[in-house]
XYZ file of C-alpha atoms in Angstrom:
390
model
C -24.694 24.074 -14.821
C -21.670 26.594 -14.290
C -19.699 28.066 -17.163
C -16.317 28.380 -17.749
C -14.684 30.835 -20.120
C -11.349 30.331 -21.973
C -8.805 33.531 -21.993
C -8.277 34.788 -25.594
C -4.818 33.380 -25.880
C -4.737 29.538 -25.133
C -2.738 26.591 -26.536
C -3.518 25.196 -29.689
C -3.972 22.150 -27.814
C -7.335 22.695 -26.831
C -8.301 23.681 -30.454
C -6.774 20.474 -31.722
C -8.723 18.072 -29.550
C -6.699 17.722 -26.098
C -9.074 17.264 -23.315
C -6.953 18.853 -20.779
C -7.652 22.826 -19.720
C -5.245 24.070 -17.143
C -6.205 26.790 -14.631
C -4.112 29.477 -16.134
C -5.862 29.036 -19.370
C -9.104 30.120 -17.907
C -10.613 33.501 -17.468
C -14.251 34.252 -16.495
C -16.664 31.726 -14.677
C -20.304 32.272 -14.327
C -22.132 30.042 -11.828
C -21.310 28.253 -8.760
C -19.990 24.403 -8.819
C -18.512 21.910 -6.229
C -14.777 20.241 -6.978
C -15.830 17.385 -9.173
C -19.010 18.981 -10.816
C -19.647 18.791 -14.859
C -19.170 22.382 -16.447
C -19.604 23.731 -19.853
C -16.526 25.182 -21.214
C -16.805 28.299 -23.835
C -14.083 30.197 -25.836
C -13.617 34.022 -24.912
C -16.336 34.908 -27.812
C -18.895 32.522 -26.119
C -18.739 29.589 -28.876
C -19.077 26.027 -27.077
C -15.534 24.253 -26.490
C -16.808 21.368 -24.500
C -18.433 19.518 -21.340
C -16.325 18.105 -18.667
C -15.438 17.985 -14.675
C -13.635 20.583 -12.912
C -11.372 20.314 -9.928
C -9.934 23.758 -8.716
C -7.391 21.790 -6.467
C -5.902 20.175 -9.798
C -3.172 21.835 -12.020
C -5.509 20.304 -14.735
C -8.740 22.422 -13.693
C -11.329 20.713 -16.410
C -10.939 17.659 -18.039
C -13.444 17.301 -21.055
C -15.458 14.386 -21.876
C -17.450 15.643 -24.514
C -17.392 18.348 -27.338
C -20.808 17.585 -28.521
C -23.066 20.149 -26.762
C -25.917 17.797 -26.803
C -24.550 15.107 -25.188
C -25.373 14.949 -21.459
C -22.965 13.351 -19.020
C -24.731 10.866 -17.085
C -24.943 7.057 -16.509
C -25.768 6.321 -19.966
C -23.001 8.289 -21.280
C -20.520 5.962 -19.309
C -22.140 2.736 -20.439
C -21.942 4.020 -23.957
C -18.410 5.013 -23.724
C -17.318 1.968 -22.100
C -19.399 -0.411 -24.345
C -17.707 1.682 -27.485
C -14.216 0.806 -25.954
C -14.771 -2.864 -25.662
C -16.125 -3.076 -29.111
C -12.850 -1.455 -30.329
C -10.727 -4.152 -28.483
C -12.710 -6.973 -29.769
C -12.337 -5.719 -33.224
C -8.619 -5.802 -32.826
C -8.634 -9.258 -31.123
C -7.964 -8.078 -27.327
C -10.708 -10.244 -25.807
C -9.298 -12.076 -23.033
C -7.093 -9.580 -21.369
C -6.955 -6.065 -22.215
C -6.675 -2.351 -21.130
C -10.432 -1.583 -21.718
C -10.198 2.102 -20.796
C -6.906 4.062 -21.445
C -8.081 7.350 -20.014
C -7.870 10.207 -22.569
C -7.565 7.900 -25.479
C -11.097 6.459 -24.782
C -12.589 10.089 -23.942
C -12.610 9.036 -20.407
C -9.773 11.342 -18.944
C -8.159 9.610 -15.453
C -9.917 6.449 -16.006
C -8.171 3.106 -16.226
C -9.730 -0.116 -16.695
C -8.103 -3.543 -17.007
C -9.531 -6.622 -18.167
C -8.068 -9.696 -16.872
C -10.204 -12.461 -18.414
C -13.398 -12.364 -16.154
C -11.904 -9.883 -13.499
C -11.869 -6.253 -13.826
C -9.241 -3.711 -12.104
C -10.469 0.273 -11.842
C -8.374 2.927 -11.262
C -10.200 6.614 -10.969
C -7.390 9.032 -11.187
C -9.446 12.407 -10.774
C -12.010 13.551 -8.534
C -14.167 14.044 -11.362
C -13.893 10.773 -12.752
C -14.526 9.515 -8.953
C -17.570 10.969 -8.823
C -19.048 8.664 -11.181
C -17.647 5.501 -10.134
C -20.984 3.923 -9.265
C -22.090 4.382 -12.859
C -18.685 2.971 -14.082
C -19.129 -0.392 -12.084
C -22.978 -0.488 -12.805
C -22.059 -0.196 -16.836
C -19.206 -2.874 -16.089
C -21.769 -5.046 -14.451
C -24.067 -4.743 -17.321
C -21.754 -5.309 -20.277
C -19.489 -8.241 -18.815
C -21.019 -9.748 -15.941
C -17.755 -10.235 -14.256
C -16.535 -12.607 -11.329
C -15.191 -9.523 -9.683
C -14.293 -6.056 -9.810
C -11.391 -4.351 -7.716
C -10.142 -0.850 -7.387
C -6.218 -0.006 -7.155
C -6.774 3.588 -6.374
C -3.384 3.087 -4.126
C -1.432 5.674 -6.314
C -0.123 9.222 -5.178
C -1.613 11.421 -8.212
C -4.874 11.104 -6.182
C -3.721 13.002 -3.445
C -2.931 16.011 -6.118
C -6.739 15.627 -6.637
C -7.513 16.095 -2.866
C -8.424 12.247 -2.655
C -7.420 9.360 -0.319
C -5.184 6.363 -1.640
C -7.630 3.343 -1.365
C -7.924 -0.026 -2.970
C -10.483 -2.697 -2.230
C -13.552 -4.720 -3.986
C -16.103 -3.012 -5.806
C -18.079 -6.273 -6.145
C -18.613 -9.380 -3.761
C -15.138 -10.417 -2.520
C -12.998 -12.834 -4.637
C -9.654 -14.356 -4.615
C -7.390 -11.671 -6.157
C -4.732 -14.171 -7.350
C -5.610 -15.385 -10.461
C -3.979 -16.911 -13.728
C -4.172 -15.554 -16.992
C -3.225 -16.677 -20.641
C -0.890 -14.639 -22.554
C 0.425 -15.975 -26.177
C -0.029 -19.575 -25.190
C 1.463 -18.991 -21.649
C 0.191 -18.732 -18.132
C 0.835 -16.257 -15.480
C 0.089 -15.570 -12.111
C -1.482 -12.230 -11.378
C -1.944 -10.551 -7.693
C -4.410 -7.951 -8.229
C -3.965 -6.632 -4.674
C -0.109 -6.701 -4.569
C 1.353 -6.321 -8.117
C 2.512 -3.103 -9.648
C -0.242 -0.759 -11.180
C -3.220 -2.730 -11.694
C -1.310 -6.236 -11.149
C 0.128 -6.804 -14.557
C 1.801 -5.001 -17.558
C -0.521 -5.583 -20.500
C 1.124 -2.961 -22.613
C 3.900 -5.245 -23.547
C 1.843 -8.138 -24.630
C 2.344 -7.736 -28.399
C 5.892 -6.835 -27.806
C 6.781 -9.822 -26.037
C 5.952 -11.706 -29.030
C 8.418 -9.739 -31.289
C 11.431 -11.503 -29.499
C 10.941 -14.857 -30.770
C 13.357 -14.598 -33.759
C 16.047 -13.094 -31.398
C 16.256 -15.684 -28.647
C 16.047 -18.903 -30.187
C 18.881 -20.839 -29.031
C 20.243 -18.090 -27.179
C 21.429 -17.325 -23.524
C 19.353 -14.571 -22.496
C 19.648 -12.230 -19.815
C 16.518 -10.110 -18.784
C 17.301 -7.072 -16.209
C 14.047 -5.504 -14.140
C 12.423 -8.733 -15.169
C 9.626 -8.253 -12.503
C 7.410 -11.308 -12.874
C 9.444 -12.931 -15.619
C 7.016 -12.323 -18.512
C 9.581 -11.681 -20.928
C 11.915 -14.438 -19.560
C 8.895 -16.732 -20.087
C 8.466 -15.851 -23.662
C 12.126 -16.406 -24.509
C 12.095 -20.127 -23.198
C 8.683 -20.665 -25.002
C 10.661 -19.225 -28.142
C 13.572 -21.355 -27.795
C 16.073 -20.028 -25.557
C 18.710 -22.224 -24.108
C 19.087 -20.394 -21.134
C 17.337 -17.430 -19.307
C 18.670 -15.407 -16.107
C 16.077 -12.843 -14.961
C 16.936 -10.036 -12.368
C 15.087 -7.968 -10.367
C 15.270 -5.919 -7.230
C 11.744 -7.099 -5.734
C 11.561 -10.232 -3.657
C 7.938 -10.601 -4.475
C 8.506 -10.205 -8.221
C 11.290 -12.993 -8.264
C 9.137 -15.417 -6.324
C 6.308 -14.868 -8.681
C 8.649 -15.313 -11.594
C 9.737 -18.489 -10.074
C 6.123 -19.528 -9.753
C 5.640 -18.692 -13.516
C 8.450 -20.667 -14.623
C 7.068 -23.817 -12.573
C 3.519 -22.997 -14.003
C 4.852 -23.104 -17.400
C 7.136 -25.994 -17.160
C 10.276 -23.690 -17.841
C 12.019 -23.908 -14.320
C 15.184 -25.569 -15.961
C 15.575 -22.904 -18.375
C 14.401 -19.810 -16.482
C 16.448 -18.953 -13.217
C 15.844 -15.634 -11.316
C 18.151 -13.528 -8.991
C 16.961 -11.191 -6.279
C 19.578 -8.297 -6.967
C 20.032 -4.664 -7.876
C 20.340 -4.901 -11.779
C 22.227 -1.565 -12.069
C 24.903 -2.665 -9.756
C 25.185 -6.385 -11.387
C 25.431 -5.271 -14.915
C 28.182 -2.903 -14.065
C 30.026 -5.755 -12.169
C 29.305 -8.309 -14.800
C 30.747 -6.145 -17.763
C 34.092 -6.111 -15.738
C 33.860 -9.855 -15.098
C 33.489 -10.328 -18.993
C 30.086 -12.163 -18.682
C 28.535 -12.373 -22.292
C 24.785 -13.070 -23.613
C 23.269 -13.632 -26.849
C 20.299 -11.622 -25.919
C 19.827 -9.089 -23.415
C 16.395 -7.504 -22.384
C 16.158 -4.419 -20.536
C 12.597 -3.231 -19.235
C 12.958 -1.131 -16.381
C 10.518 0.938 -14.575
C 9.773 4.900 -15.351
C 12.780 6.667 -14.220
C 10.603 9.964 -13.937
C 7.621 11.325 -13.508
C 8.878 14.749 -13.072
C 9.922 17.219 -15.928
C 12.840 18.203 -13.817
C 14.499 15.234 -13.884
C 14.144 13.998 -17.435
C 17.915 14.687 -17.752
C 18.720 12.283 -15.142
C 16.526 9.742 -16.453
C 18.031 9.988 -19.848
C 21.300 9.565 -17.975
C 20.057 6.553 -16.428
C 18.892 5.010 -19.843
C 22.144 5.662 -21.454
C 23.794 3.858 -18.856
C 21.893 0.583 -18.446
C 21.769 0.480 -22.517
C 25.488 0.866 -22.520
C 25.940 -2.040 -19.948
C 23.473 -4.215 -22.020
C 25.598 -3.832 -24.969
C 28.835 -4.617 -23.387
C 27.224 -7.816 -22.028
C 26.502 -8.689 -25.386
C 28.420 -11.366 -27.632
C 29.349 -9.960 -31.268
C 26.185 -9.870 -33.302
C 23.903 -10.356 -30.219
C 20.594 -8.449 -29.797
C 19.573 -5.939 -27.433
C 15.983 -5.668 -26.326
C 15.184 -2.484 -24.704
C 11.995 -0.339 -23.545
C 11.191 2.669 -21.981
C 7.809 3.472 -20.322
C 8.757 7.177 -19.046
C 5.949 9.316 -20.427
C 8.239 12.286 -20.148
C 11.117 10.672 -22.697
C 9.551 10.857 -26.259
C 10.278 8.506 -28.721
C 13.099 10.602 -30.402
C 14.859 11.206 -27.237
C 14.870 7.499 -26.335
C 16.373 6.519 -29.541
C 18.932 9.308 -29.431
C 19.881 7.873 -26.084
C 20.296 4.450 -27.583
C 22.542 6.127 -30.009
C 24.617 7.698 -27.721
C 25.135 4.495 -25.609
C 26.301 2.625 -28.799
C 28.547 5.271 -29.446
C 30.262 5.329 -26.054
C 30.302 1.402 -25.950
C 31.938 1.529 -29.277
C 29.163 -0.489 -30.968
C 27.468 -0.562 -34.177
C 23.581 -1.049 -34.181
C 21.339 -2.220 -36.382
C 17.361 -1.767 -35.877
C 15.567 -5.053 -36.119
C 12.072 -3.624 -34.791
C 10.735 -0.375 -33.297
C 7.297 -0.398 -31.517
C 5.136 0.865 -29.060
C 2.594 -0.128 -26.574
C -0.062 -2.520 -27.700
C -2.964 -1.396 -29.537
C -5.293 -1.910 -26.552
C -3.513 1.140 -25.234
C -4.898 3.370 -28.223
C -2.349 6.413 -29.079
C -4.222 9.686 -30.161
C -2.007 11.936 -32.506
C -3.449 15.183 -30.677
C -3.018 13.785 -27.316
C 0.786 13.173 -27.124
C 0.829 11.717 -23.799
C -1.173 8.700 -24.796
C 1.841 7.454 -26.333
C 4.520 6.312 -23.725
C 6.096 3.002 -24.405
C 9.183 2.659 -26.544
C 10.011 -0.635 -27.582
C 13.251 -1.160 -29.758
C 15.374 -4.490 -30.797
C 18.669 -4.071 -32.454
C 21.699 -6.193 -33.445
C 24.740 -5.071 -31.854
C 28.087 -5.570 -33.135
């Protein structure tokens, strides 16, 4: 096994437990390796740091899997990690649907596994973890005996690792249009064509949080995707719900979800550009009791963070202006590069420009099946806020 030695001056990030090691943090190398191989990492003075996989083609050259020198990386290693993650979810009550593996937060960097009842969806986002895909699938079959496993590796980040974008069955073929249960509601999930792994599990706890601010309300949900917040609003007693999304696929699925739950008379959906419509409706004087904003990530590049912040400020300003006095704004951001303090500051600036006073009702992050490690800041990405606006 090749040995990798860190430079003398390295980021405290590594010492504090972060599993990423960048190429410019590496000094000497001892031994040959192929991209994706397991290597041992040592400090400049020769003390053991950790064991992980290496890929010179990636900016993150090494991702550590363990800091225990006695722990070997083999099929049993992945079985034990997945079983540990599953036991943790079960303890917290995430049994039917959950993010089973959340990459670094479960000590399996660049691996994502979502569980949708009896079906599993996998993303292997780096070459090193891709090499162990067979072991991971075997472990899943042993632990869960699932009805099907599908890979959604149709993501551009794989190309940065020198891999192709692919998707397909990792089990016998099955009907990939499934129905899941969440908070007493049913939702259609298209594992092949839906965004990410087919469905956004990270908001499942937050969708319950809107219950007290939608009862008897006229609700507007922008960027509604397949209508999950809209359906919860109807369940919790909304008088009317209007969902907006630019995707025709999303709107059609949202309409099917409304019919599936018997809310087709309460929930209506429009295939429009929410940015344009919100601006127009402010001018027209439309007003709602509750406005829900759950947009997609506005940037994946540090170079465009300012642009993302401008976007968040603008849509939240418009959302506030669409509220009746004393109405509620439900707003979220899944942009990893916009930290919680910056997001809150952006909402504050939007309120100031809209000449509104806001009062916090709820401030949350992603569901607990997406664990947050305090020493790995990028594991916290979702910001979810409810405020009263007057």
